[in-house]
mmCIF file of C-alpha atoms in Angstrom:
data_model
loop_
_atom_site.group_PDB
_atom_site.id
_atom_site.type_symbol
_atom_site.label_atom_id
_atom_site.label_comp_id
_atom_site.label_asym_id
_atom_site.label_seq_id
_atom_site.Cartn_x
_atom_site.Cartn_y
_atom_site.Cartn_z
ATOM 1 C CA UNK A 25 113.155 5.992 176.428
ATOM 2 C CA UNK A 26 109.444 5.935 177.351
ATOM 3 C CA UNK A 27 107.065 5.791 174.373
ATOM 4 C CA UNK A 28 105.685 9.297 174.984
ATOM 5 C CA UNK A 29 109.160 10.810 175.147
ATOM 6 C CA UNK A 30 110.231 8.917 172.047
ATOM 7 C CA UNK A 31 107.199 10.132 170.127
ATOM 8 C CA UNK A 32 107.948 13.740 171.163
ATOM 9 C CA UNK A 33 111.589 13.361 170.103
ATOM 10 C CA UNK A 34 110.471 11.957 166.736
ATOM 11 C CA UNK A 35 107.974 14.799 166.265
ATOM 12 C CA UNK A 36 110.733 17.304 167.037
ATOM 13 C CA UNK A 37 113.013 15.789 164.395
ATOM 14 C CA UNK A 38 110.197 15.646 161.851
ATOM 15 C CA UNK A 39 109.486 19.315 162.533
ATOM 16 C CA UNK A 40 112.937 20.136 161.152
ATOM 17 C CA UNK A 41 111.935 18.869 157.708
ATOM 18 C CA UNK A 42 110.570 21.341 155.207
ATOM 19 C CA UNK A 43 107.585 19.235 154.123
ATOM 20 C CA UNK A 44 104.356 20.563 152.634
ATOM 21 C CA UNK A 45 101.005 19.536 154.129
ATOM 22 C CA UNK A 46 100.524 16.917 151.407
ATOM 23 C CA UNK A 47 103.832 15.279 150.613
ATOM 24 C CA UNK A 48 104.977 12.368 148.510
ATOM 25 C CA UNK A 49 107.672 9.781 149.030
ATOM 26 C CA UNK A 50 109.961 11.844 146.781
ATOM 27 C CA UNK A 51 109.231 15.026 148.777
ATOM 28 C CA UNK A 52 110.209 13.139 151.934
ATOM 29 C CA UNK A 53 113.446 11.817 150.408
ATOM 30 C CA UNK A 54 114.363 15.304 149.145
ATOM 31 C CA UNK A 55 113.621 16.908 152.535
ATOM 32 C CA UNK A 56 115.764 14.394 154.436
ATOM 33 C CA UNK A 57 118.565 14.718 151.864
ATOM 34 C CA UNK A 58 118.482 18.506 152.206
ATOM 35 C CA UNK A 59 118.589 18.355 156.002
ATOM 36 C CA UNK A 60 121.350 15.718 156.026
ATOM 37 C CA UNK A 61 123.412 17.443 153.336
ATOM 38 C CA UNK A 62 123.747 14.224 151.322
ATOM 39 C CA UNK A 63 121.992 12.803 148.290
ATOM 40 C CA UNK A 64 119.748 9.821 148.902
ATOM 41 C CA UNK A 65 119.064 7.148 146.313
ATOM 42 C CA UNK A 66 116.529 4.344 146.721
ATOM 43 C CA UNK A 67 116.978 1.123 144.783
ATOM 44 C CA UNK A 68 114.809 -1.986 144.563
ATOM 45 C CA UNK A 69 116.674 -5.283 144.993
ATOM 46 C CA UNK A 70 115.813 -8.917 145.535
ATOM 47 C CA UNK A 71 116.657 -9.346 149.207
ATOM 48 C CA UNK A 72 116.061 -13.119 149.017
ATOM 49 C CA UNK A 73 115.176 -13.195 152.690
ATOM 50 C CA UNK A 74 118.557 -11.812 153.798
ATOM 51 C CA UNK A 75 116.836 -8.926 155.601
ATOM 52 C CA UNK A 76 113.321 -8.398 156.739
ATOM 53 C CA UNK A 77 112.951 -5.563 154.246
ATOM 54 C CA UNK A 78 115.646 -2.926 153.804
ATOM 55 C CA UNK A 79 119.278 -1.934 153.930
ATOM 56 C CA UNK A 80 121.040 1.438 154.066
ATOM 57 C CA UNK A 81 124.598 2.141 152.993
ATOM 58 C CA UNK A 82 126.123 5.389 154.231
ATOM 59 C CA UNK A 83 128.863 7.168 152.274
ATOM 60 C CA UNK A 84 130.550 10.517 152.901
ATOM 61 C CA UNK A 85 128.193 12.497 150.622
ATOM 62 C CA UNK A 86 125.444 10.013 149.829
ATOM 63 C CA UNK A 87 123.093 7.406 151.230
ATOM 64 C CA UNK A 88 121.696 4.439 149.331
ATOM 65 C CA UNK A 89 118.556 2.732 150.564
ATOM 66 C CA UNK A 90 117.825 -0.730 149.215
ATOM 67 C CA UNK A 91 114.307 -2.083 149.573
ATOM 68 C CA UNK A 92 112.686 -5.380 148.657
ATOM 69 C CA UNK A 93 111.679 -5.081 145.016
ATOM 70 C CA UNK A 94 108.566 -7.226 145.543
ATOM 71 C CA UNK A 95 107.262 -5.130 148.446
ATOM 72 C CA UNK A 96 103.817 -3.563 148.106
ATOM 73 C CA UNK A 97 103.676 0.232 147.730
ATOM 74 C CA UNK A 98 102.731 0.634 151.402
ATOM 75 C CA UNK A 99 105.499 -1.691 152.585
ATOM 76 C CA UNK A 100 108.029 0.067 150.304
ATOM 77 C CA UNK A 101 107.087 3.420 151.888
ATOM 78 C CA UNK A 102 107.492 1.960 155.377
ATOM 79 C CA UNK A 103 110.906 0.524 154.490
ATOM 80 C CA UNK A 104 112.119 3.783 152.967
ATOM 81 C CA UNK A 105 110.668 5.881 155.820
ATOM 82 C CA UNK A 106 112.370 3.551 158.329
ATOM 83 C CA UNK A 107 115.761 3.904 156.648
ATOM 84 C CA UNK A 108 115.298 7.677 156.262
ATOM 85 C CA UNK A 109 114.534 7.768 159.979
ATOM 86 C CA UNK A 110 117.958 6.292 160.708
ATOM 87 C CA UNK A 111 119.400 9.246 158.789
ATOM 88 C CA UNK A 112 117.263 11.720 160.751
ATOM 89 C CA UNK A 113 118.392 10.146 164.034
ATOM 90 C CA UNK A 114 121.995 10.201 162.742
ATOM 91 C CA UNK A 115 122.412 6.477 163.352
ATOM 92 C CA UNK A 116 125.782 5.414 161.981
ATOM 93 C CA UNK A 117 124.817 1.907 160.897
ATOM 94 C CA UNK A 118 126.918 -0.538 162.835
ATOM 95 C CA UNK A 119 125.978 -4.081 161.877
ATOM 96 C CA UNK A 120 128.158 -6.956 160.812
ATOM 97 C CA UNK A 121 126.802 -8.036 157.449
ATOM 98 C CA UNK A 122 128.986 -11.134 157.500
ATOM 99 C CA UNK A 123 126.606 -12.543 160.090
ATOM 100 C CA UNK A 124 123.642 -11.999 157.782
ATOM 101 C CA UNK A 125 124.805 -12.715 154.242
ATOM 102 C CA UNK A 126 126.954 -15.104 152.269
ATOM 103 C CA UNK A 127 130.331 -13.869 151.005
ATOM 104 C CA UNK A 128 128.943 -13.669 147.457
ATOM 105 C CA UNK A 129 125.907 -11.583 148.508
ATOM 106 C CA UNK A 130 128.128 -9.378 150.645
ATOM 107 C CA UNK A 131 130.563 -8.761 147.780
ATOM 108 C CA UNK A 132 127.709 -7.563 145.591
ATOM 109 C CA UNK A 133 126.586 -4.912 148.092
ATOM 110 C CA UNK A 134 129.845 -3.583 149.511
ATOM 111 C CA UNK A 135 132.648 -1.365 148.312
ATOM 112 C CA UNK A 136 135.496 0.317 150.158
ATOM 113 C CA UNK A 137 133.893 3.769 150.291
ATOM 114 C CA UNK A 138 131.010 2.615 152.512
ATOM 115 C CA UNK A 139 131.171 4.318 155.926
ATOM 116 C CA UNK A 140 128.373 2.349 157.580
ATOM 117 C CA UNK A 141 125.577 -0.094 156.948
ATOM 118 C CA UNK A 142 122.301 -0.613 158.734
ATOM 119 C CA UNK A 143 119.698 -3.282 158.163
ATOM 120 C CA UNK A 144 116.658 -4.100 160.213
ATOM 121 C CA UNK A 145 116.990 -7.563 161.661
ATOM 122 C CA UNK A 146 115.042 -7.054 164.892
ATOM 123 C CA UNK A 147 113.402 -4.361 166.983
ATOM 124 C CA UNK A 148 115.565 -4.971 170.032
ATOM 125 C CA UNK A 149 117.944 -2.024 169.721
ATOM 126 C CA UNK A 150 117.232 1.601 170.546
ATOM 127 C CA UNK A 151 118.162 2.586 166.982
ATOM 128 C CA UNK A 152 115.578 0.226 165.465
ATOM 129 C CA UNK A 153 112.859 1.290 167.898
ATOM 130 C CA UNK A 154 113.575 4.978 167.181
ATOM 131 C CA UNK A 155 113.576 4.455 163.417
ATOM 132 C CA UNK A 156 110.360 2.429 163.422
ATOM 133 C CA UNK A 157 108.496 4.948 165.590
ATOM 134 C CA UNK A 158 109.569 7.795 163.325
ATOM 135 C CA UNK A 159 108.685 5.846 160.165
ATOM 136 C CA UNK A 160 105.209 5.208 161.554
ATOM 137 C CA UNK A 161 104.728 8.917 162.326
ATOM 138 C CA UNK A 162 105.957 9.835 158.832
ATOM 139 C CA UNK A 163 103.433 7.526 157.194
ATOM 140 C CA UNK A 164 100.658 8.824 159.446
ATOM 141 C CA UNK A 165 101.445 12.378 158.335
ATOM 142 C CA UNK A 166 101.718 11.330 154.703
ATOM 143 C CA UNK A 167 98.324 9.635 154.650
ATOM 144 C CA UNK A 168 96.543 12.012 157.001
ATOM 145 C CA UNK A 169 97.529 14.858 154.688
ATOM 146 C CA UNK A 170 95.659 13.234 151.815
ATOM 147 C CA UNK A 171 92.324 13.184 153.672
ATOM 148 C CA UNK A 172 92.523 15.977 156.249
ATOM 149 C CA UNK A 173 92.849 19.722 155.709
ATOM 150 C CA UNK A 174 96.088 21.422 156.649
ATOM 151 C CA UNK A 175 96.218 22.443 160.340
ATOM 152 C CA UNK A 176 97.519 25.859 159.240
ATOM 153 C CA UNK A 177 96.259 26.404 155.676
ATOM 154 C CA UNK A 178 98.505 28.643 153.630
ATOM 155 C CA UNK A 179 97.956 27.762 149.970
ATOM 156 C CA UNK A 180 94.590 28.531 148.347
ATOM 157 C CA UNK A 181 93.659 24.873 147.895
ATOM 158 C CA UNK A 182 94.472 24.198 151.560
ATOM 159 C CA UNK A 183 92.194 27.055 152.635
ATOM 160 C CA UNK A 184 89.341 25.646 150.533
ATOM 161 C CA UNK A 185 89.895 22.209 152.062
ATOM 162 C CA UNK A 186 89.735 23.699 155.551
ATOM 163 C CA UNK A 187 86.450 25.506 154.775
ATOM 164 C CA UNK A 188 84.687 22.404 153.462
ATOM 165 C CA UNK A 189 86.155 19.773 155.774
#
């Protein structure tokens, strides 16, 4: 998909989220969980180089996102936004973890109720390109909202921001 079309598709999906002008990481997680109809938990783990940064396990009624526990706050947000983007794109998570981890590491992360797993190992697949583009747009919105007034101010504080910006 051409970059412009991909960006438009990402913007369309992001428009489905009920996010305030200024939103936090938790607001984002809650909005994606509400749209997906599943709870989403994020857990820090020591990835020990097994993945570049994150892993998502998909269950019937829940998603678990694992992120590198030593990641900076900005990197953690990118990891979580990337994995949330897979949920927004409805990517099923079809990787073979046996190619990436030892049997012992694999045993610690898996159980029989897991429906799918995704982990970023490259940017060569459409799913990874889609998720990374959307994660970048999410972070742009998150940070832009902290310094720019709302494009359509509704709350009193947003109207004041718009007047003095």
